[in-house]
JSON list of C-alpha atoms in Angstrom, two decimals:
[
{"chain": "I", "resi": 513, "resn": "UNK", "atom": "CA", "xyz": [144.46, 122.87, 91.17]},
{"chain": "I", "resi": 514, "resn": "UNK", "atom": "CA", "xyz": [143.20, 126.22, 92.98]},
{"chain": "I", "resi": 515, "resn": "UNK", "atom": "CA", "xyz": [141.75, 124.19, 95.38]},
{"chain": "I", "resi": 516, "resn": "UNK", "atom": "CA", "xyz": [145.38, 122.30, 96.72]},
{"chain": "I", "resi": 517, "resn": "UNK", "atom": "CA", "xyz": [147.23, 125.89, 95.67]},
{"chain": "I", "resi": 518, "resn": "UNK", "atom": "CA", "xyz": [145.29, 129.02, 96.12]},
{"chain": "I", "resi": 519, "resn": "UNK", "atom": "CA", "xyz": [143.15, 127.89, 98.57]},
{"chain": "I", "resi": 520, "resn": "UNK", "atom": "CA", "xyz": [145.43, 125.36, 100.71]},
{"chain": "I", "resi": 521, "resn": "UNK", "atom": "CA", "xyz": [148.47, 126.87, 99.68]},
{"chain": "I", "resi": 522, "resn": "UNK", "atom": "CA", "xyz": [150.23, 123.09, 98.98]},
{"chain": "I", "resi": 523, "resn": "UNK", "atom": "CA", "xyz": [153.18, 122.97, 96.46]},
{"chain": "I", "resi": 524, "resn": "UNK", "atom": "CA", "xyz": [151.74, 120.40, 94.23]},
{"chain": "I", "resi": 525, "resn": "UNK", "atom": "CA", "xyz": [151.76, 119.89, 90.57]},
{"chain": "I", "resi": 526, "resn": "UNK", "atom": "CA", "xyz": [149.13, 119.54, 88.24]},
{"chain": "I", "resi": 527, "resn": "UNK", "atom": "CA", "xyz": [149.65, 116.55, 86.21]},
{"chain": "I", "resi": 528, "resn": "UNK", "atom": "CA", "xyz": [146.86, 114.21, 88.64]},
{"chain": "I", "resi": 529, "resn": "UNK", "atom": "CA", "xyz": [144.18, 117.04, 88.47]},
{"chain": "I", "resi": 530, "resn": "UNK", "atom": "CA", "xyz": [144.52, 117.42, 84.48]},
{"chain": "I", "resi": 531, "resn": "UNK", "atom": "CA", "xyz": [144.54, 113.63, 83.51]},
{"chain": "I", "resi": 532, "resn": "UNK", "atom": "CA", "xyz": [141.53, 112.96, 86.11]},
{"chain": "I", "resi": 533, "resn": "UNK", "atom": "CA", "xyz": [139.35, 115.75, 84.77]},
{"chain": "I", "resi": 534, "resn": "UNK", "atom": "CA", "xyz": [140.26, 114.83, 81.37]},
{"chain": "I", "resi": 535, "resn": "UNK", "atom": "CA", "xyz": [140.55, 110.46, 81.31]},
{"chain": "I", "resi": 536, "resn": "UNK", "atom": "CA", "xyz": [141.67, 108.60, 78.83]},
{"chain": "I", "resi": 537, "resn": "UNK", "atom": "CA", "xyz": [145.50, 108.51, 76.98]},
{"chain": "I", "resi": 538, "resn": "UNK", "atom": "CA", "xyz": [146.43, 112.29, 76.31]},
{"chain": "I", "resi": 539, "resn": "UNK", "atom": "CA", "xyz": [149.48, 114.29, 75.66]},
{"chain": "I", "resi": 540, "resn": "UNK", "atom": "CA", "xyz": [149.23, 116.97, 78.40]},
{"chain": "I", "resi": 541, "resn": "UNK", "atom": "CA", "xyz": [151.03, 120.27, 77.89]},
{"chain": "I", "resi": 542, "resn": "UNK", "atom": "CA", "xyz": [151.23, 122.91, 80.16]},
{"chain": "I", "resi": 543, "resn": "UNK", "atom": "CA", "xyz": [152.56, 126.49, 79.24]},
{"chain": "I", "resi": 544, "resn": "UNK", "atom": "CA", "xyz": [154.74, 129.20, 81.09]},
{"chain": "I", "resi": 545, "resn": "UNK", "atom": "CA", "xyz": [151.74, 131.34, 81.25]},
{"chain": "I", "resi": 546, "resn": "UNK", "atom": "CA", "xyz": [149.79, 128.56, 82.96]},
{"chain": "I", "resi": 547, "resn": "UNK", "atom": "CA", "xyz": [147.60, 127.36, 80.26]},
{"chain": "I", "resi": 548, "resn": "UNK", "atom": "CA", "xyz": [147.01, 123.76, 79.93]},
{"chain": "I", "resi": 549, "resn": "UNK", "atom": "CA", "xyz": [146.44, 122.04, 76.10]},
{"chain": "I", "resi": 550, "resn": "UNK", "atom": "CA", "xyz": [145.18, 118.09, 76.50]},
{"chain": "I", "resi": 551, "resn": "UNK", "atom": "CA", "xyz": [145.12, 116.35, 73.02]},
{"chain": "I", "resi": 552, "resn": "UNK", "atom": "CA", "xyz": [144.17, 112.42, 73.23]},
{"chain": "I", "resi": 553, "resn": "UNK", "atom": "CA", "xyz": [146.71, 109.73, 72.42]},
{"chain": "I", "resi": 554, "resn": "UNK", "atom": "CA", "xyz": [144.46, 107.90, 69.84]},
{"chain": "I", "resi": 555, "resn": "UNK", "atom": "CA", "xyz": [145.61, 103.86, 69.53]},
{"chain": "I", "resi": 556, "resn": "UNK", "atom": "CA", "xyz": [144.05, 101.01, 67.93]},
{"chain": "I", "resi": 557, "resn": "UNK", "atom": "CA", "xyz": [142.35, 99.49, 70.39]},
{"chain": "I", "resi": 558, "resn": "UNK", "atom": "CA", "xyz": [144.81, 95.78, 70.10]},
{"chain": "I", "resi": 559, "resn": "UNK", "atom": "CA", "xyz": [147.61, 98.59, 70.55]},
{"chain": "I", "resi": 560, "resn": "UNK", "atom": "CA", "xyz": [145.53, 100.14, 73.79]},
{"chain": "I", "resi": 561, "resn": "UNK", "atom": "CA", "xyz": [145.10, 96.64, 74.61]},
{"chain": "I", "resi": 562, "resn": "UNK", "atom": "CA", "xyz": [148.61, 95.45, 74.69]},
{"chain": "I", "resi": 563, "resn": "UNK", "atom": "CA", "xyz": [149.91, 98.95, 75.98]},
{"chain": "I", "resi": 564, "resn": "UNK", "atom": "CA", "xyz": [147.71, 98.67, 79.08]},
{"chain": "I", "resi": 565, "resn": "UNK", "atom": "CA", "xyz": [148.04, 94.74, 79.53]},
{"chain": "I", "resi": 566, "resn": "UNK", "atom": "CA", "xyz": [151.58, 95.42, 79.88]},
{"chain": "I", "resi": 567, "resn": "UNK", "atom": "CA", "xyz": [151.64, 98.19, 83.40]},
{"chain": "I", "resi": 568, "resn": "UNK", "atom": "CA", "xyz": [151.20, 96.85, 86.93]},
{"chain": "I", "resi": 569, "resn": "UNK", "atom": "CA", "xyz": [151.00, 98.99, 89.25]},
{"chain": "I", "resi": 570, "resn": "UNK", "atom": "CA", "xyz": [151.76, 98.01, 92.93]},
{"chain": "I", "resi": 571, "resn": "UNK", "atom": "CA", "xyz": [151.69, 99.92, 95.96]},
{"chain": "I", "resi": 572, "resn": "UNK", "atom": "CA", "xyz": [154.48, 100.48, 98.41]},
{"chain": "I", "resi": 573, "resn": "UNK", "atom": "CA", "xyz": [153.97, 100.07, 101.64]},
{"chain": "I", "resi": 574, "resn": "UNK", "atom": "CA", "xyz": [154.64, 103.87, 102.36]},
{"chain": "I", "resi": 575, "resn": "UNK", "atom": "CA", "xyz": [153.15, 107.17, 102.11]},
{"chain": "I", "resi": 576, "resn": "UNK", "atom": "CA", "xyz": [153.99, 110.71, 101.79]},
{"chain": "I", "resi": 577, "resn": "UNK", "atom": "CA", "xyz": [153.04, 114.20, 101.81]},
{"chain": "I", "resi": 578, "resn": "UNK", "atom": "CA", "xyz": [153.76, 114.95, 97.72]},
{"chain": "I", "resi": 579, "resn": "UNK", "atom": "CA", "xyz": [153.87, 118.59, 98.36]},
{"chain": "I", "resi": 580, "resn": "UNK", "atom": "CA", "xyz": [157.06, 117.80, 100.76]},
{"chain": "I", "resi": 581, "resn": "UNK", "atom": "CA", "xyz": [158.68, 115.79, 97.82]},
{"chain": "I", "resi": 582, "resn": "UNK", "atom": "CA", "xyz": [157.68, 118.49, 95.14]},
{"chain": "I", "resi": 583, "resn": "UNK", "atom": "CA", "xyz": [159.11, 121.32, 97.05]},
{"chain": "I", "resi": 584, "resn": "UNK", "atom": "CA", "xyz": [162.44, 120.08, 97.29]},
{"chain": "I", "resi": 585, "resn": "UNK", "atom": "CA", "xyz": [162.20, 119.58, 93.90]},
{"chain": "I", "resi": 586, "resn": "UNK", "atom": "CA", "xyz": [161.25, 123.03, 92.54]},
{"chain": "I", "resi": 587, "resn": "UNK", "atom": "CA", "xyz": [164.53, 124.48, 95.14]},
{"chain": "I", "resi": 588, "resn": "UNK", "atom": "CA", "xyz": [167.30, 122.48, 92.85]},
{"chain": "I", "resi": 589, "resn": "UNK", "atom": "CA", "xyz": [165.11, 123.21, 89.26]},
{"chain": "I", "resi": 590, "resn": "UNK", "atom": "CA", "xyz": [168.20, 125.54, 88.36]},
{"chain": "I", "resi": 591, "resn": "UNK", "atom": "CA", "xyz": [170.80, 122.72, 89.43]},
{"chain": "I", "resi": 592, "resn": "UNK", "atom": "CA", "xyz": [168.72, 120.29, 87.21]},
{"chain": "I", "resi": 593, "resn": "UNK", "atom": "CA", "xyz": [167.86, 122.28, 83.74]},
{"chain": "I", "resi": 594, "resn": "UNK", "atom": "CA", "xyz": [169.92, 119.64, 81.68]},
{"chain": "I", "resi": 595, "resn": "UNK", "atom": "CA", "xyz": [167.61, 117.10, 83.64]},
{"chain": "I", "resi": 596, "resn": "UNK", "atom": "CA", "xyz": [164.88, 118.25, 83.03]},
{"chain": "I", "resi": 597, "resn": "UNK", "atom": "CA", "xyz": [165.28, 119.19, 79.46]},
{"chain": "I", "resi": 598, "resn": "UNK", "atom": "CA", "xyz": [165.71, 115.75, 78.96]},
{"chain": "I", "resi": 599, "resn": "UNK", "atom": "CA", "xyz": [163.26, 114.33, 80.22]},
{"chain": "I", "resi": 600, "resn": "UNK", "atom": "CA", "xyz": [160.48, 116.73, 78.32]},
{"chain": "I", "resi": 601, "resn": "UNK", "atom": "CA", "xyz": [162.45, 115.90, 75.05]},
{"chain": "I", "resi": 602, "resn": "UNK", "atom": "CA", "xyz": [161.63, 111.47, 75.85]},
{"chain": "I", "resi": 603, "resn": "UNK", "atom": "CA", "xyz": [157.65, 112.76, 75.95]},
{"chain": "I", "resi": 604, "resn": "UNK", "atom": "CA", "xyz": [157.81, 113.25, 72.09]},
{"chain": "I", "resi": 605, "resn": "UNK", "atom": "CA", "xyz": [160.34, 109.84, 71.87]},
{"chain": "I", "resi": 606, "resn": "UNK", "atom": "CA", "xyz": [156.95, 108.30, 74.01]},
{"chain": "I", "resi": 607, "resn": "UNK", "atom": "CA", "xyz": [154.29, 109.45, 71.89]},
{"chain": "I", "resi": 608, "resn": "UNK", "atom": "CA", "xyz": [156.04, 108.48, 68.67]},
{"chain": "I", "resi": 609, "resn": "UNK", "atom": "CA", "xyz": [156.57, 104.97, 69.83]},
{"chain": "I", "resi": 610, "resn": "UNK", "atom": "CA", "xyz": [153.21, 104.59, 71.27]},
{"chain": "I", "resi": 611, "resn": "UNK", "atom": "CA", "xyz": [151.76, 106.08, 68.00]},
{"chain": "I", "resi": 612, "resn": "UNK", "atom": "CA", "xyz": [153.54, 103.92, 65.81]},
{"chain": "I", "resi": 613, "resn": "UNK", "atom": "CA", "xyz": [153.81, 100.58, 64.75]},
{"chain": "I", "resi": 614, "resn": "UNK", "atom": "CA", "xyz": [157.08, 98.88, 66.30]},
{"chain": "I", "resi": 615, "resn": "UNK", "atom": "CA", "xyz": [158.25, 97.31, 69.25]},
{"chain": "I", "resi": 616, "resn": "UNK", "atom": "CA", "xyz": [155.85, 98.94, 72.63]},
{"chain": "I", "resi": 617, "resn": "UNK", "atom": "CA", "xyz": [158.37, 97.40, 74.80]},
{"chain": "I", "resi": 618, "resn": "UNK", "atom": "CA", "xyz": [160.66, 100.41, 73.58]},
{"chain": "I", "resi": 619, "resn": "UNK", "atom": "CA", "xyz": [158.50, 102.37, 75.76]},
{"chain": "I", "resi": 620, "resn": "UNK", "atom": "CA", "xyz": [159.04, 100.49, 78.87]},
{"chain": "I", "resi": 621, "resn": "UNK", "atom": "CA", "xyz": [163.08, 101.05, 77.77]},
{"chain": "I", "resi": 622, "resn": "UNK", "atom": "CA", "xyz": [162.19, 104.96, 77.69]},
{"chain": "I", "resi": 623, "resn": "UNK", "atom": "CA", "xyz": [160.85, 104.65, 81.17]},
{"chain": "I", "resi": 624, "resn": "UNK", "atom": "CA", "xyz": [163.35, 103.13, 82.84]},
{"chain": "I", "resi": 625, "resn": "UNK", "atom": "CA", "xyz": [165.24, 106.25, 81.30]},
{"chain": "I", "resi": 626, "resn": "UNK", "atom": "CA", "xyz": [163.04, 108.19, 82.77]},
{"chain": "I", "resi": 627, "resn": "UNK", "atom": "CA", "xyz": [163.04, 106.93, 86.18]},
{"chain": "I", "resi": 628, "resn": "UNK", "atom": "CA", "xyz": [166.64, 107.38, 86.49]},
{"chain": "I", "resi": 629, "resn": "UNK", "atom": "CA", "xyz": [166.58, 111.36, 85.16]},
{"chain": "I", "resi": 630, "resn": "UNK", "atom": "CA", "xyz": [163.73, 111.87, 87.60]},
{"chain": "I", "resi": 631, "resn": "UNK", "atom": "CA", "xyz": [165.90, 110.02, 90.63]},
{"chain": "I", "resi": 632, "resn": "UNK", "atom": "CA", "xyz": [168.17, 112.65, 90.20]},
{"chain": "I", "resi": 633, "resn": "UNK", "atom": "CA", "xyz": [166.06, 115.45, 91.00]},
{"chain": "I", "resi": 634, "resn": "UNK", "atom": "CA", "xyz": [165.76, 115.05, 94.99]},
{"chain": "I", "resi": 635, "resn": "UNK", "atom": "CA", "xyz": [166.94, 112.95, 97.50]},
{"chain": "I", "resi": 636, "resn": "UNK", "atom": "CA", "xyz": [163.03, 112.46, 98.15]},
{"chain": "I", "resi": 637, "resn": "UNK", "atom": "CA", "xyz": [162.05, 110.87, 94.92]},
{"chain": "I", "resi": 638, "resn": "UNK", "atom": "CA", "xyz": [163.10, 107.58, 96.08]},
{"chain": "I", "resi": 639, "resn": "UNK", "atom": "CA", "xyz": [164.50, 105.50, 99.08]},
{"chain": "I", "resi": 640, "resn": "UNK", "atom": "CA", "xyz": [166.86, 102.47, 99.18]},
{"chain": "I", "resi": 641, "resn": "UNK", "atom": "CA", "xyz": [163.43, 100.55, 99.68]},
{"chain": "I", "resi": 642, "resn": "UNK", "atom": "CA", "xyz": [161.65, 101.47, 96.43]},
{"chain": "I", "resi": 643, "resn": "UNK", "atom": "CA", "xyz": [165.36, 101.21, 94.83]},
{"chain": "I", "resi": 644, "resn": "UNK", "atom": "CA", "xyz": [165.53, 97.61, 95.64]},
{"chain": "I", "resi": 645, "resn": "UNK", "atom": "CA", "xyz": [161.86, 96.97, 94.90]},
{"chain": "I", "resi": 646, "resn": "UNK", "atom": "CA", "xyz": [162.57, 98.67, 91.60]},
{"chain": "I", "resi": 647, "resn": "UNK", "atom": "CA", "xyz": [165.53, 96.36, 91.10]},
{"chain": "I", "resi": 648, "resn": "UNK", "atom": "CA", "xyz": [163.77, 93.59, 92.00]},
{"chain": "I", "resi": 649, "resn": "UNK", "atom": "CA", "xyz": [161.24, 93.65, 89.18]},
{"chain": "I", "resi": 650, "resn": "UNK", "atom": "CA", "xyz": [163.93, 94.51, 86.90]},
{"chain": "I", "resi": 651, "resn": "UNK", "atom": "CA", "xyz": [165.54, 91.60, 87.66]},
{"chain": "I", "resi": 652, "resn": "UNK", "atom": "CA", "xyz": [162.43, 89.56, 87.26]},
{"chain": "I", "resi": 653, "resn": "UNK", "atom": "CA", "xyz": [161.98, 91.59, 83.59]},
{"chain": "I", "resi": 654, "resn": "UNK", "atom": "CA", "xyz": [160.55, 94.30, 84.24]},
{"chain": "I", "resi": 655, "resn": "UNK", "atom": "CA", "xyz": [161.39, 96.96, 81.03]},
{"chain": "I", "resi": 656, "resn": "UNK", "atom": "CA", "xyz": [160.93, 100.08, 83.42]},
{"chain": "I", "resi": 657, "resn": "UNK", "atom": "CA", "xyz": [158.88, 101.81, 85.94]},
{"chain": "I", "resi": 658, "resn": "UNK", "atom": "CA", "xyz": [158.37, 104.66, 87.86]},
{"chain": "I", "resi": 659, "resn": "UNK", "atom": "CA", "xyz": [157.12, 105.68, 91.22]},
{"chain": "I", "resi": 660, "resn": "UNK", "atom": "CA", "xyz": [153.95, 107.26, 90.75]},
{"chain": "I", "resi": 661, "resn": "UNK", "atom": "CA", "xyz": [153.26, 111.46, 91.30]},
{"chain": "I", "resi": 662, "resn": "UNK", "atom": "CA", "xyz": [156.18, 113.45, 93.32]},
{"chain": "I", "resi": 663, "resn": "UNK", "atom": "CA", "xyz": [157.60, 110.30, 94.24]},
{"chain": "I", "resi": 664, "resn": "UNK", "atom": "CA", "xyz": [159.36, 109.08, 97.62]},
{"chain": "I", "resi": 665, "resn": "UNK", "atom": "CA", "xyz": [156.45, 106.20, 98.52]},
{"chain": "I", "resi": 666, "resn": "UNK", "atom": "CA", "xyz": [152.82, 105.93, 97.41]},
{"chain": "I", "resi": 667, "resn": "UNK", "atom": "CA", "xyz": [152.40, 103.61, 94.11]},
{"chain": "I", "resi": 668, "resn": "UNK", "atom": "CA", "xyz": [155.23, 102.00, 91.69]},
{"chain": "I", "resi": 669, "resn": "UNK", "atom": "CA", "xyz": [154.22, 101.56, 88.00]},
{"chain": "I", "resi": 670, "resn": "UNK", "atom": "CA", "xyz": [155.89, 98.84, 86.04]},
{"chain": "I", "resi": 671, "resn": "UNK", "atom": "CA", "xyz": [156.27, 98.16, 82.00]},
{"chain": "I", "resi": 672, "resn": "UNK", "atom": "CA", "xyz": [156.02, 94.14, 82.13]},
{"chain": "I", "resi": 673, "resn": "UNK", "atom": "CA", "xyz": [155.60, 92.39, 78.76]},
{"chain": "I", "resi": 674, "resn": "UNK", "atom": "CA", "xyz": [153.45, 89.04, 79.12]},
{"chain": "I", "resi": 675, "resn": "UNK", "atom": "CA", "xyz": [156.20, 86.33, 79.60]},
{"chain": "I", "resi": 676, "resn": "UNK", "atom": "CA", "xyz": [157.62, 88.05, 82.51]},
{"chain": "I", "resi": 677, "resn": "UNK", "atom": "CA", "xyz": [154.54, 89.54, 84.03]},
{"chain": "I", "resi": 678, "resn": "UNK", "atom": "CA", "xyz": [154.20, 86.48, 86.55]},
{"chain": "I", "resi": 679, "resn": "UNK", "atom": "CA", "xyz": [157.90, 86.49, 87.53]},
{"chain": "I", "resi": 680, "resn": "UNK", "atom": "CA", "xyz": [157.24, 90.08, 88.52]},
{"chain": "I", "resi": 681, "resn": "UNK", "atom": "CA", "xyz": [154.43, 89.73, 90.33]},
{"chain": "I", "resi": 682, "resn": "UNK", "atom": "CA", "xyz": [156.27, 86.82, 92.21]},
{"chain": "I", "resi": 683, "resn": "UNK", "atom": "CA", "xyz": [159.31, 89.22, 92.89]},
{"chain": "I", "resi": 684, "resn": "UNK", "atom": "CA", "xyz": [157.06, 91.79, 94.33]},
{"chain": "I", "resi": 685, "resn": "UNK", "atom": "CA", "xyz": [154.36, 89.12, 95.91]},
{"chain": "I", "resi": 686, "resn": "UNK", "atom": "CA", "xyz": [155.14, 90.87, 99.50]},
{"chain": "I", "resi": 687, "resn": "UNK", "atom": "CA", "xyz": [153.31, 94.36, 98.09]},
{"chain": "I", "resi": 688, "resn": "UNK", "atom": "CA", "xyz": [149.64, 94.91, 97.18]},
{"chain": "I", "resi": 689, "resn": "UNK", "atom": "CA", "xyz": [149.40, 94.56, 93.70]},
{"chain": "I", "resi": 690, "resn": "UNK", "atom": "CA", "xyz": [146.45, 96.74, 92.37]},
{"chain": "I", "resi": 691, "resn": "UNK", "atom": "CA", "xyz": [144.81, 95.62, 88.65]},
{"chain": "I", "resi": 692, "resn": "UNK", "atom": "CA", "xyz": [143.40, 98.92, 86.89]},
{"chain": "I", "resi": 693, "resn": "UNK", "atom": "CA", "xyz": [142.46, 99.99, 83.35]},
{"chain": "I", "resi": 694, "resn": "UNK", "atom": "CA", "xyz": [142.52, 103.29, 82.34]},
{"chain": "I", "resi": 695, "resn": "UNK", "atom": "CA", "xyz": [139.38, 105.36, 82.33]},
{"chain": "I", "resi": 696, "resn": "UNK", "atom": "CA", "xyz": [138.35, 107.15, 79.37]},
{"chain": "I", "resi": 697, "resn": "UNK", "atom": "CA", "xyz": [135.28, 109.47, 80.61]},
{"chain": "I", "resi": 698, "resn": "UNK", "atom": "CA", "xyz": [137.40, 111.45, 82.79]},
{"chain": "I", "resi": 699, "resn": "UNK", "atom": "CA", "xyz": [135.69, 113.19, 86.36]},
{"chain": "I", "resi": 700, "resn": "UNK", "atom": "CA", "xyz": [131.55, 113.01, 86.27]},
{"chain": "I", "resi": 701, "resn": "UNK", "atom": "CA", "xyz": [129.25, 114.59, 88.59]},
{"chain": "I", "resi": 702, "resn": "UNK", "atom": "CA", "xyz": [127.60, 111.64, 90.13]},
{"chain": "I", "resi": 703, "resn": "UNK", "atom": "CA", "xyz": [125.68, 113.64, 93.10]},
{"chain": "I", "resi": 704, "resn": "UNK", "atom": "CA", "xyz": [124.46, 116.92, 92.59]},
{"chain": "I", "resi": 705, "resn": "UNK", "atom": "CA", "xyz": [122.67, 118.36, 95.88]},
{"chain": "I", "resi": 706, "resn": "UNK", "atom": "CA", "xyz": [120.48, 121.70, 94.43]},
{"chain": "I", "resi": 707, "resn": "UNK", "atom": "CA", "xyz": [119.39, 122.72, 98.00]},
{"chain": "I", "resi": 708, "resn": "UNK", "atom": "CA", "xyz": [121.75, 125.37, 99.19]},
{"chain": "I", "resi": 709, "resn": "UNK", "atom": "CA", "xyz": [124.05, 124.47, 101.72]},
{"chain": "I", "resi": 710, "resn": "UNK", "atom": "CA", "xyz": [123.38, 127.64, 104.45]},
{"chain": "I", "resi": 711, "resn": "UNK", "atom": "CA", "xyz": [119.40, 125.80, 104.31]},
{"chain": "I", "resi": 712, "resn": "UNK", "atom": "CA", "xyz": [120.60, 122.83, 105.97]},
{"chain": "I", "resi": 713, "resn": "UNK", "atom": "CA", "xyz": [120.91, 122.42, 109.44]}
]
């Protein structure tokens, strides 16, 4: 995050950075004063299972700078309060249907929701091209979705239960479709160089 802002000066969020350091399932909370709490999402893991069974994630075809699509965002925040307020109110409606013990396809209902609040925002959170990819799956039965980050290309996340998954896939067979599980250990320092760096020619 001070990397991309202070030090690149990019208008990004900080959603990605939090949920990479941190890994796993977490309700993420971040304050007006720019403090960030993370507390995990615990599930049983058949729960986990079935949650996670049921996203596919494919990618678009197109790519974009996010700080582009997040700027034009932050210039109509005052235009989009009632927007926005919504949408923060569907995290608790999330974590109490992930957390309990009823239908998780209710979830995939709350993120088609979702998607359409967070349309609304810019002009640059979608094209006609993810719209009718979107609708596509839908029509195949996909619950809900989402493009991925600031939005406006880059990867589209689907809520599939397991009779439809295939049909999906099918109706989206011309984009890359890209399996993944979520990772629980967060960011690790794999390489660690102790020599310091002026000492190398």
């Amino acid at each position: 995050i001070h990397v991309e802002r202070d030090r690149c000066g990019d208008r990004v969020g900080s959603q990605d950075q939090v949920s990479a350091t941190f890994g796993g399932l977490n309700h993420i909370r971040f304050a007006p004063d720019d403090s960030i709490a993370v507390n995990p999402v615990p599930l049983p893991a058949a729960r986990m299972t079935e949650f996670q069974d049921s996203l596919l994630l494919f990618f678009t075809g197109f790519s974009r700078y996010s700080s582009e699509v997040v700027a034009e965002q932050l210039g109509n925040i005052d235009k989009k309060e009632k927007e926005l307020f919504e949408m923060a109110g569907m995290v608790d409606q999330g974590l109490a249907i992930l957390a309990g013990g009823g239908d998780l396809g209710d979830f995939g209902r709350l993120l088609h929701e979702s998607w359409m609040l967070k349309r609304s925002l810019s002009a640059r959170v979608s094209t006609p091209a993810i719209d009718e990819m979107y609708a596509a799956a839908r029509r195949a039965g996909a619950l809900g979705g989402k493009i991925t980050g600031a939005g406006g290309g880059g990867f589209l996340l689907l809520y599939v239960e397991a009779d439809r998954r295939d049909a999906v896939r099918k109706s989206l067979s011309h984009l890359l479709h890209v399996p993944f599980d979520l990772d629980h250990s967060g960011s690790q320092i794999i390489f660690s160089n102790p020599i310091p760096l002026e000492t190398i020619p």
